[in-house]
PDB file of C-alpha atoms in Angstrom:
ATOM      1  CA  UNK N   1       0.497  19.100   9.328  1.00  0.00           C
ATOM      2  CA  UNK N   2       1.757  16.307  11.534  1.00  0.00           C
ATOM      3  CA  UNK N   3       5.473  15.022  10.892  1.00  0.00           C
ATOM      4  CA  UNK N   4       3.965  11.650   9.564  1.00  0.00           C
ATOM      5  CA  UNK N   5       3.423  10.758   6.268  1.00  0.00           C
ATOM      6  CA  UNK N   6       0.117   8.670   5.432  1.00  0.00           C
ATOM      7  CA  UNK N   7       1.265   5.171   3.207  1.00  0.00           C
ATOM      8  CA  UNK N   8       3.507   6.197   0.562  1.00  0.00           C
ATOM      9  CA  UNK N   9       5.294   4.860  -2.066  1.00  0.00           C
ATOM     10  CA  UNK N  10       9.234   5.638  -2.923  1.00  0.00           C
ATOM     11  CA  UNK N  11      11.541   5.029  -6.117  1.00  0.00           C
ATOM     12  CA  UNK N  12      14.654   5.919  -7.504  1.00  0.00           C
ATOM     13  CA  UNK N  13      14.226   8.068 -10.902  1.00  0.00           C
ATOM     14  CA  UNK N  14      16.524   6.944 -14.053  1.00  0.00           C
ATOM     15  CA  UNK N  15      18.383   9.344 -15.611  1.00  0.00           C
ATOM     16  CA  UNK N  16      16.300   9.374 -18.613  1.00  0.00           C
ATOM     17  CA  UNK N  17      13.686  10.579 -16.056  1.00  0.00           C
ATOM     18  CA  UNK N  18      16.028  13.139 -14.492  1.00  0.00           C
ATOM     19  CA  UNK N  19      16.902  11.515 -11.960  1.00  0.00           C
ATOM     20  CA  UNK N  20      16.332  11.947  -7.935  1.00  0.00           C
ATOM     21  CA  UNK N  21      13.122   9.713  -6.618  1.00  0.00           C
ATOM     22  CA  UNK N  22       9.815   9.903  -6.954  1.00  0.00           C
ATOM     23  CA  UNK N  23       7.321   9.392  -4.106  1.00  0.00           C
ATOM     24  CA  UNK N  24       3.958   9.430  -4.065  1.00  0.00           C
ATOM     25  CA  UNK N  25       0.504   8.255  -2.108  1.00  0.00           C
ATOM     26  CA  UNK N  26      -1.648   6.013  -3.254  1.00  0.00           C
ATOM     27  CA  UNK N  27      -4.600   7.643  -0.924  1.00  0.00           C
ATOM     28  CA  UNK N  28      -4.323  10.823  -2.346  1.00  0.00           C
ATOM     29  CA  UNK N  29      -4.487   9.617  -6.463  1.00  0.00           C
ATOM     30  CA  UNK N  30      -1.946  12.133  -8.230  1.00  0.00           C
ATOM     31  CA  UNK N  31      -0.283  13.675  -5.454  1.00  0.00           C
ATOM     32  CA  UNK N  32       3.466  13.251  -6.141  1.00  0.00           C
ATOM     33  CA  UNK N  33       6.697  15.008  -5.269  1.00  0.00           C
ATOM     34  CA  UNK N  34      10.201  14.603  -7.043  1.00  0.00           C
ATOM     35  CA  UNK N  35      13.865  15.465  -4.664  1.00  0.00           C
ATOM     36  CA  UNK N  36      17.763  15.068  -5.131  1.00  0.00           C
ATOM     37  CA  UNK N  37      17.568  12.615  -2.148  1.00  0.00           C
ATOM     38  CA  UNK N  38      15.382  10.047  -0.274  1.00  0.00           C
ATOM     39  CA  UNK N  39      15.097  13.000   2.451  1.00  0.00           C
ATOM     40  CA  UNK N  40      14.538  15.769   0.142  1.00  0.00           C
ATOM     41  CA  UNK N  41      11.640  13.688  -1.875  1.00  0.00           C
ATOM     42  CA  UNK N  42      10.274  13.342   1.480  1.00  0.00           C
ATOM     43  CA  UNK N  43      10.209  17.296   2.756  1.00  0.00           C
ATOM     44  CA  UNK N  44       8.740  17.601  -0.903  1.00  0.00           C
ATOM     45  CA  UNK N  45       6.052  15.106  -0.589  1.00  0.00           C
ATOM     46  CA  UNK N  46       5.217  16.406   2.654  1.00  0.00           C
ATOM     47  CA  UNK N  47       4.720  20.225   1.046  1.00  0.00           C
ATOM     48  CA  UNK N  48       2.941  18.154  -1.771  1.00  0.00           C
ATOM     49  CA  UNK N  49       0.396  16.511   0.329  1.00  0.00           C
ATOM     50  CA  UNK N  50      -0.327  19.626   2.271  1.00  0.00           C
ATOM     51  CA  UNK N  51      -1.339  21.481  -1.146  1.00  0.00           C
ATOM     52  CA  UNK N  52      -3.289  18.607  -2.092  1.00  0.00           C
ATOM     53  CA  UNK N  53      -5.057  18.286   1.346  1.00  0.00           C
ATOM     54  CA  UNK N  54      -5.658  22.154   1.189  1.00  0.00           C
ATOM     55  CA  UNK N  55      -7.182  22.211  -2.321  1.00  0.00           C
ATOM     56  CA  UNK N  56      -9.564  19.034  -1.490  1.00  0.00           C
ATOM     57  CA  UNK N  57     -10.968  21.220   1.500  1.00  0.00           C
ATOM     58  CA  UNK N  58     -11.278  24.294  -0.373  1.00  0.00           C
ATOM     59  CA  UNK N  59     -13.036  22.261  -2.999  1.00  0.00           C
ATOM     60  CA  UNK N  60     -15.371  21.021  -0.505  1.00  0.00           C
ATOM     61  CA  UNK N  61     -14.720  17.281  -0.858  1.00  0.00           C
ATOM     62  CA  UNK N  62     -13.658  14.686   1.470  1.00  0.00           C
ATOM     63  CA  UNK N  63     -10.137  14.237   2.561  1.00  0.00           C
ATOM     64  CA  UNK N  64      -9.321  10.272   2.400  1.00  0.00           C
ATOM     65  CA  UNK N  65      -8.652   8.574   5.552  1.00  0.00           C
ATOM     66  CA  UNK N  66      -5.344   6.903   6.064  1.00  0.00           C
ATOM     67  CA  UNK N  67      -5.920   3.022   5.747  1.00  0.00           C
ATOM     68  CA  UNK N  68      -8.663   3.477   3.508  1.00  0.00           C
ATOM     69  CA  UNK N  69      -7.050   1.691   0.515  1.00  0.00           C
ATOM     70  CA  UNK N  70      -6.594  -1.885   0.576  1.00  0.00           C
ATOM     71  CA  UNK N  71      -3.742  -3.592  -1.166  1.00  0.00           C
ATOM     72  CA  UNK N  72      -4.816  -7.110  -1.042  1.00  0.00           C
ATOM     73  CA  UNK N  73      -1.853  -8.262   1.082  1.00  0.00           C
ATOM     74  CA  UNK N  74      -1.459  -8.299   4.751  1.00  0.00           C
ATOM     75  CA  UNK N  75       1.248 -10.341   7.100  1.00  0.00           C
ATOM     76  CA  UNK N  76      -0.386 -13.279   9.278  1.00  0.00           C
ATOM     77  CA  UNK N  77       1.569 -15.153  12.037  1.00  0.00           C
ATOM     78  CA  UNK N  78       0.325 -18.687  12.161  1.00  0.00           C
ATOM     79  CA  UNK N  79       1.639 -21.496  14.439  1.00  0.00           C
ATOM     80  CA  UNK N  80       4.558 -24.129  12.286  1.00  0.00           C
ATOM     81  CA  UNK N  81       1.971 -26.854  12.623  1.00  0.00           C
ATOM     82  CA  UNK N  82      -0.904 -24.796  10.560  1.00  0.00           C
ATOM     83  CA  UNK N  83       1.758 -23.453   7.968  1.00  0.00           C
ATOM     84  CA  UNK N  84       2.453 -27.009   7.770  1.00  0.00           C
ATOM     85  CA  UNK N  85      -1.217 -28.605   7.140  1.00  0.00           C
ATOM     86  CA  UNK N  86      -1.739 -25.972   4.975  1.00  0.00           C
ATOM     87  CA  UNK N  87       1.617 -26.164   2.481  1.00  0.00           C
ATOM     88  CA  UNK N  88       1.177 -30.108   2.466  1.00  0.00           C
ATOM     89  CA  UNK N  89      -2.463 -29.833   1.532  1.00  0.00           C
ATOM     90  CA  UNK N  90      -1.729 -26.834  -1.156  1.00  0.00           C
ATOM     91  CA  UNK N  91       0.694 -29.388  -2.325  1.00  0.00           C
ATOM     92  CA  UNK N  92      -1.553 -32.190  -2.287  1.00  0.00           C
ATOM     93  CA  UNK N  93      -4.269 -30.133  -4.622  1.00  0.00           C
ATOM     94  CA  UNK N  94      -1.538 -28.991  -6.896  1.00  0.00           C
ATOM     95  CA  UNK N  95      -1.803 -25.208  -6.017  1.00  0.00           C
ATOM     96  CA  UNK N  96       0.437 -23.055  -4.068  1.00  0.00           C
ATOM     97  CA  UNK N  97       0.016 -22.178  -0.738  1.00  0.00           C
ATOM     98  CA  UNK N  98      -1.501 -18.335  -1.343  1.00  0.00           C
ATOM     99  CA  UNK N  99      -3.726 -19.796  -3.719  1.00  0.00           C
ATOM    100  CA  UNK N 100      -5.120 -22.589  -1.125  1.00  0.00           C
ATOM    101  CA  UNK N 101      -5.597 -20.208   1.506  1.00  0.00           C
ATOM    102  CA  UNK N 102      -7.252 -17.492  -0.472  1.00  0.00           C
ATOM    103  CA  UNK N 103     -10.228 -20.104  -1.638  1.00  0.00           C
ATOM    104  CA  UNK N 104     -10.164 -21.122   1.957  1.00  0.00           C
ATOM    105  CA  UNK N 105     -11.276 -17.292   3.328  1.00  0.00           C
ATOM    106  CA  UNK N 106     -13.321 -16.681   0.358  1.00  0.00           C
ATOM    107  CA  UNK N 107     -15.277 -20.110   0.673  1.00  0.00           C
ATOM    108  CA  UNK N 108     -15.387 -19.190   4.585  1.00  0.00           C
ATOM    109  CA  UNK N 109     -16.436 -15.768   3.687  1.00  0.00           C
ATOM    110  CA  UNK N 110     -19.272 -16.716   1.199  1.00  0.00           C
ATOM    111  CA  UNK N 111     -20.711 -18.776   4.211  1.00  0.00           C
ATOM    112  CA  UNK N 112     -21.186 -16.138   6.288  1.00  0.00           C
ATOM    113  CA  UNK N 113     -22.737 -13.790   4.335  1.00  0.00           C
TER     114      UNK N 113
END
């Protein structure tokens, strides 16, 4: 096992939960650790993720790909004068600026397929 952890996801447990933090990964559905510490819930999810991988292989199925998930959200530089157009024109139409741009790619998107 390599010293990386695929996407995962981290919180702090209350007390009426025990306690510690919680991490799991979303690839690998139900494959969650618990620890004292950020660190420990780490190590844990590590030994966690190794079981998991281990039992999908013995079971004969297919060990997800990191990255195969989508989230619907990604980070896009654009230059000041496009964030511009676009925040005036969401404005203009009465939406916000996510909701502008979203029709804009889907609209695109429809066109091309």
């Amino acid at each position: 096992m390599t010293n990386e952890l695929p996407r995962f996801e981290m919180r702090p447990l209350g007390q009426e939960e025990g306690g510690g933090y919680l991490i799991e990964f979303p690839e690998f559905p139900g494959c969650i650790a618990v620890g004292e510490t950020p660190e420990e819930a780490m190590a844990e999810g590590a030994d966690a993720l190794e079981s998991y991988r281990n039992t999908l292989r013995e079971l004969g199925r297919p060990i997800p790909a990191s990255g195969d998930v989508f989230g619907g959200q990604w980070r896009q530089r654009v230059p000041k004068s496009l964030h511009a157009a676009l925040a005036r024109r969401a404005d203009h139409e009465g939406v916000s600026l996510n909701m502008l741009v979203t029709t804009m790619l889907a609209e695109g998107l429809g066109r091309r397929i």
